[in-house]
Amino acid sequence: MGICYIVGAGDFADAPAPGPGDFLIAADGGALHLARAGLCPDLFVGDFDSLPAGFVPSCPVLRFPPEKDDTDTALAVAEGRRRGYREFCIYGALGGARLDHTVANLVALAGYARAGLTVTLIGRGQRARVLFCGTLHFSAEFSGIVSVFALGGDAHGVTLRGLQYPLSDATLHGDVPLGVSNHFLDGEEAVVSVSDGCLLMIYEGSGEIREEKTECIGQ
């Protein structure tokens, strides 16, 4: 199975480049970003409240009422899951005029990770991802800042290696941002692991990320 790409209405810099087997969804106002980038989505999902009057998507549409429990982005993820996708890259989900939607997207990452999905939020120069009970290996190509936070409660057995400020089998508390503004070390692979709980990582740079899942000690 390929990757499900979703484009929302937040800050948009780099456009996705779907390949064979991938699926591209415009989440409401994200349709404008895709139109400007010259990309035609495979599907539109949303309530049209972030679009100008008269805008008609040039693709199949799943329209929802504005009064709903899920955000347009969450509805797009649900549709991708229904089609069998397990890996998602979401553009336009960070920054922009709606801080509440940015927070909603970050919080939702914990639920996606617990469900076994790989979901990355891609913003202007930064990415966000959640690790639930496992280990992430960042290749040596990564550089810049990486911040690590406990999300949805405390995170236990946290180990950071290959970063400027390492940790070993530590506990990060959900109300103490101890892991803010760490740094990748030049030419070194970085390793982030957690034995129980969720870690939110906001990081710069690009490279290969390899994930290893483990059984949570708290289960």
Coordinates of N, CA and C in Angstrom, one line a residue, residues 12-135:
F12 N 1.3 26.4 4.0 CA 1.7 25.4 2.9 C 2.9 25.9 2.2
A13 N 4.0 25.1 2.2 CA 5.2 25.5 1.6 C 5.5 24.5 0.4
D14 N 6.0 23.4 0.8 CA 6.3 22.3 -0.2 C 5.1 21.5 -0.6
A15 N 4.9 21.3 -1.8 CA 3.7 20.5 -2.3 C 4.1 19.0 -2.2
P16 N 3.1 18.1 -2.0 CA 3.4 16.7 -2.0 C 3.6 16.2 -3.4
A17 N 4.3 15.1 -3.5 CA 4.6 14.5 -4.8 C 4.1 13.0 -4.8
P18 N 2.8 12.8 -4.9 CA 2.3 11.4 -4.9 C 2.9 10.6 -6.0
G19 N 3.1 9.3 -5.7 CA 3.6 8.3 -6.7 C 2.5 7.3 -7.0
P20 N 2.9 6.3 -7.8 CA 1.9 5.1 -8.0 C 1.5 4.5 -6.7
G21 N 0.2 4.2 -6.5 CA -0.3 3.6 -5.4 C -0.6 4.6 -4.2
D22 N -0.2 5.8 -4.4 CA -0.6 6.9 -3.4 C -1.9 7.5 -3.6
F23 N -2.5 8.2 -2.7 CA -3.8 8.8 -2.7 C -3.7 10.2 -2.2
L24 N -4.3 11.2 -2.9 CA -4.2 12.6 -2.5 C -5.6 13.1 -2.2
I25 N -5.7 13.6 -1.0 CA -7.0 14.1 -0.5 C -6.9 15.6 -0.2
A26 N -7.8 16.4 -0.7 CA -7.9 17.8 -0.3 C -8.8 17.9 0.9
A27 N -8.4 18.4 2.0 CA -9.2 18.6 3.2 C -9.7 20.1 3.2
D28 N -10.9 20.3 2.7 CA -11.5 21.6 2.6 C -10.6 22.7 2.0
G29 N -10.2 23.7 2.7 CA -9.4 24.8 2.2 C -8.1 24.3 1.5
G30 N -7.6 23.1 1.8 CA -6.5 22.6 1.2 C -6.6 22.5 -0.3
A31 N -7.8 22.5 -0.8 CA -8.1 22.4 -2.3 C -7.5 23.6 -2.9
L32 N -7.5 24.8 -2.3 CA -6.9 26.0 -2.9 C -5.4 25.9 -3.0
H33 N -4.8 25.3 -2.0 CA -3.3 25.1 -2.0 C -3.0 24.2 -3.2
L34 N -3.7 23.1 -3.4 CA -3.5 22.2 -4.5 C -3.7 22.8 -5.8
A35 N -4.8 23.6 -5.9 CA -5.1 24.3 -7.2 C -3.9 25.2 -7.6
R36 N -3.4 26.0 -6.6 CA -2.3 26.9 -6.9 C -1.0 26.1 -7.3
A37 N -0.9 24.9 -6.7 CA 0.3 24.1 -7.0 C 0.1 23.3 -8.3
G38 N -1.0 23.4 -8.9 CA -1.3 22.7 -10.2 C -1.5 21.2 -10.0
L39 N -2.0 20.8 -8.8 CA -2.2 19.4 -8.5 C -3.7 19.1 -8.4
C40 N -4.2 18.0 -8.9 CA -5.6 17.6 -8.8 C -5.7 16.5 -7.8
P41 N -6.5 16.7 -6.8 CA -6.6 15.6 -5.8 C -7.5 14.5 -6.3
D42 N -7.3 13.3 -5.6 CA -8.2 12.2 -6.0 C -9.5 12.3 -5.3
L43 N -9.6 13.1 -4.2 CA -10.8 13.2 -3.5 C -10.8 14.5 -2.7
F44 N -12.0 15.2 -2.6 CA -12.2 16.3 -1.7 C -13.1 15.9 -0.5
V45 N -12.6 16.3 0.7 CA -13.4 16.0 1.9 C -13.5 17.3 2.7
G46 N -14.7 17.6 3.1 CA -14.9 18.8 3.9 C -16.3 19.4 3.9
D47 N -16.4 20.6 4.5 CA -17.7 21.2 4.6 C -17.8 22.5 3.8
F48 N -16.7 22.9 3.1 CA -16.7 24.0 2.2 C -16.6 25.4 3.0
D49 N -16.4 25.3 4.3 CA -16.4 26.6 5.0 C -15.1 27.4 4.9
S50 N -14.1 26.8 4.3 CA -12.8 27.5 4.1 C -12.6 27.9 2.6
L51 N -13.6 27.8 1.8 CA -13.5 28.0 0.4 C -14.4 29.1 0.0
P52 N -14.0 29.8 -1.1 CA -14.8 30.9 -1.6 C -16.1 30.4 -2.2
A53 N -17.2 31.2 -2.2 CA -18.5 30.8 -2.7 C -18.3 30.5 -4.2
G54 N -18.9 29.4 -4.6 CA -18.9 29.0 -6.0 C -17.7 28.1 -6.4
F55 N -16.8 27.8 -5.4 CA -15.7 26.9 -5.7 C -16.2 25.5 -5.9
V56 N -15.8 24.9 -7.0 CA -16.2 23.6 -7.3 C -14.9 22.7 -7.5
P57 N -14.7 21.7 -6.6 CA -13.5 20.9 -6.7 C -13.6 20.0 -8.0
S58 N -12.5 19.8 -8.6 CA -12.4 19.1 -9.9 C -12.1 17.6 -9.6
C59 N -12.8 17.0 -8.6 CA -12.6 15.6 -8.2 C -13.8 15.2 -7.5
P60 N -13.9 13.9 -7.2 CA -15.1 13.4 -6.4 C -15.1 14.1 -5.0
V61 N -16.3 14.3 -4.4 CA -16.5 15.1 -3.2 C -17.2 14.3 -2.2
L62 N -16.7 14.4 -0.9 CA -17.4 13.9 0.3 C -17.7 15.2 1.1
R63 N -18.9 15.6 1.0 CA -19.3 16.9 1.7 C -20.0 16.6 3.0
F64 N -19.6 17.3 4.1 CA -20.1 17.2 5.4 C -20.7 18.5 5.9
P65 N -21.6 18.4 6.8 CA -22.2 19.7 7.4 C -21.1 20.4 8.3
P66 N -21.2 21.7 8.4 CA -20.2 22.4 9.3 C -20.4 22.0 10.7
E67 N -21.6 21.6 11.2 CA -21.8 21.2 12.5 C -21.4 19.7 12.6
K68 N -20.2 19.4 13.0 CA -19.8 18.0 13.1 C -18.8 17.9 14.2
D69 N -18.5 16.6 14.6 CA -17.6 16.4 15.7 C -16.1 16.3 15.3
D70 N -15.8 16.0 14.1 CA -14.5 15.8 13.6 C -14.1 17.0 12.7
T71 N -12.8 17.3 12.7 CA -12.3 18.3 11.8 C -12.2 17.7 10.4
D72 N -12.1 18.6 9.4 CA -12.0 18.1 8.0 C -10.8 17.2 7.8
T73 N -9.7 17.6 8.5 CA -8.5 16.8 8.4 C -8.7 15.4 9.0
A74 N -9.3 15.3 10.1 CA -9.6 14.0 10.7 C -10.6 13.2 9.9
L75 N -11.5 13.8 9.2 CA -12.4 13.1 8.3 C -11.6 12.5 7.1
A76 N -10.6 13.3 6.6 CA -9.8 12.9 5.5 C -9.0 11.6 5.9
V77 N -8.4 11.7 7.2 CA -7.7 10.5 7.6 C -8.6 9.3 7.7
A78 N -9.8 9.5 8.2 CA -10.7 8.4 8.4 C -11.0 7.8 7.0
E79 N -11.2 8.6 6.0 CA -11.5 8.1 4.7 C -10.3 7.4 4.1
G80 N -9.0 7.9 4.4 CA -7.8 7.2 3.9 C -7.7 5.8 4.6
R81 N -8.0 5.7 5.9 CA -8.0 4.4 6.6 C -9.1 3.5 6.0
R82 N -10.2 4.0 5.7 CA -11.3 3.2 5.1 C -10.8 2.5 3.8
R83 N -9.9 3.2 3.1 CA -9.4 2.7 1.8 C -8.2 1.9 2.0
G84 N -7.8 1.6 3.3 CA -6.7 0.7 3.6 C -5.4 1.3 3.8
Y85 N -5.2 2.6 3.8 CA -3.9 3.3 4.0 C -3.6 3.3 5.5
R86 N -2.3 3.1 5.7 CA -1.8 3.1 7.1 C -0.7 4.2 7.3
E87 N -0.2 4.7 6.2 CA 0.8 5.8 6.3 C 0.2 7.1 5.7
F88 N 0.4 8.2 6.5 CA -0.2 9.4 6.0 C 0.8 10.6 6.1
C89 N 0.9 11.4 5.1 CA 1.6 12.7 5.2 C 0.6 13.8 5.0
I90 N 0.5 14.7 6.1 CA -0.5 15.7 6.1 C 0.2 17.1 6.0
Y91 N -0.1 17.8 4.9 CA 0.4 19.1 4.6 C -0.7 20.1 5.0
G92 N -0.2 21.4 5.4 CA -1.2 22.4 5.7 C -1.9 22.1 7.0
A93 N -1.3 21.4 7.9 CA -1.9 21.0 9.2 C -1.2 21.7 10.4
L94 N -0.2 22.5 10.1 CA 0.5 23.3 11.1 C 0.5 24.8 10.7
G95 N 0.4 25.6 11.8 CA 0.5 27.1 11.5 C -0.8 27.6 10.9
G96 N -0.8 28.7 10.3 CA -1.9 29.3 9.7 C -2.7 30.2 10.7
A97 N -3.9 30.6 10.4 CA -4.7 31.5 11.2 C -5.4 30.8 12.4
R98 N -5.5 29.5 12.3 CA -6.3 28.7 13.3 C -5.4 27.9 14.2
L99 N -5.0 28.5 15.3 CA -4.1 27.8 16.3 C -4.9 26.6 16.9
D100 N -6.2 26.7 17.0 CA -7.0 25.6 17.6 C -6.9 24.3 16.7
H101 N -6.9 24.6 15.3 CA -6.7 23.4 14.4 C -5.3 22.8 14.5
T102 N -4.3 23.7 14.7 CA -3.0 23.1 14.8 C -2.9 22.2 16.1
V103 N -3.5 22.7 17.2 CA -3.5 21.9 18.4 C -4.3 20.6 18.2
A104 N -5.4 20.7 17.5 CA -6.2 19.5 17.3 C -5.5 18.5 16.5
N105 N -4.7 18.9 15.5 CA -3.9 18.0 14.6 C -2.8 17.4 15.4
L106 N -2.2 18.1 16.3 CA -1.1 17.5 17.2 C -1.7 16.5 18.2
V107 N -2.8 16.9 18.8 CA -3.4 16.0 19.8 C -3.8 14.7 19.1
A108 N -4.4 14.8 17.9 CA -4.9 13.6 17.2 C -3.8 12.6 16.8
L109 N -2.5 13.1 16.7 CA -1.4 12.2 16.4 C -1.3 11.1 17.4
A110 N -1.6 11.4 18.7 CA -1.5 10.3 19.7 C -2.5 9.2 19.4
G111 N -3.7 9.5 19.1 CA -4.7 8.5 18.8 C -4.3 7.7 17.5
Y112 N -3.7 8.4 16.5 CA -3.3 7.7 15.3 C -2.2 6.7 15.6
A113 N -1.2 7.2 16.4 CA -0.1 6.3 16.8 C -0.5 5.1 17.6
R114 N -1.5 5.3 18.5 CA -2.0 4.1 19.3 C -2.7 3.2 18.4
A115 N -3.3 3.7 17.3 CA -4.0 2.8 16.3 C -3.1 2.1 15.3
G116 N -1.8 2.4 15.5 CA -0.8 1.7 14.6 C -0.6 2.4 13.3
L117 N -1.0 3.7 13.1 CA -0.8 4.4 11.9 C 0.5 5.2 12.0
T118 N 1.1 5.5 10.9 CA 2.2 6.4 10.8 C 1.8 7.7 10.1
V119 N 1.7 8.7 10.9 CA 1.2 10.0 10.5 C 2.2 11.1 10.7
T120 N 2.6 11.8 9.7 CA 3.5 12.9 9.8 C 2.8 14.2 9.3
L121 N 2.9 15.2 10.2 CA 2.4 16.6 9.8 C 3.6 17.4 9.3
I122 N 3.4 18.0 8.1 CA 4.5 18.7 7.4 C 4.1 20.1 7.3
G123 N 4.9 21.0 7.9 CA 4.7 22.4 7.9 C 5.8 23.1 7.2
R124 N 5.9 24.4 7.5 CA 6.9 25.3 6.9 C 8.3 25.1 7.6
G125 N 9.1 24.1 7.1 CA 10.4 23.8 7.7 C 10.4 22.9 8.9
Q126 N 9.2 22.4 9.3 CA 9.1 21.5 10.5 C 8.2 20.4 10.2
R127 N 8.4 19.3 10.9 CA 7.5 18.2 10.8 C 7.1 17.7 12.3
A128 N 6.0 17.0 12.4 CA 5.6 16.5 13.7 C 5.1 15.1 13.5
R129 N 5.5 14.3 14.5 CA 5.1 12.9 14.5 C 5.1 12.4 16.0
V130 N 4.3 11.3 16.2 CA 4.1 10.8 17.6 C 4.6 9.3 17.5
L131 N 5.4 9.0 18.6 CA 5.9 7.6 18.8 C 5.1 7.0 20.0
F132 N 4.5 5.9 19.8 CA 3.8 5.2 20.9 C 4.5 3.8 21.1
C133 N 5.2 3.7 22.3 CA 5.8 2.5 22.7 C 6.7 1.9 21.6
G134 N 7.9 2.4 21.4 CA 8.8 1.9 20.4 C 10.0 2.8 20.3
T135 N 10.7 2.6 19.2 CA 11.9 3.4 18.9 C 11.9 3.9 17.5

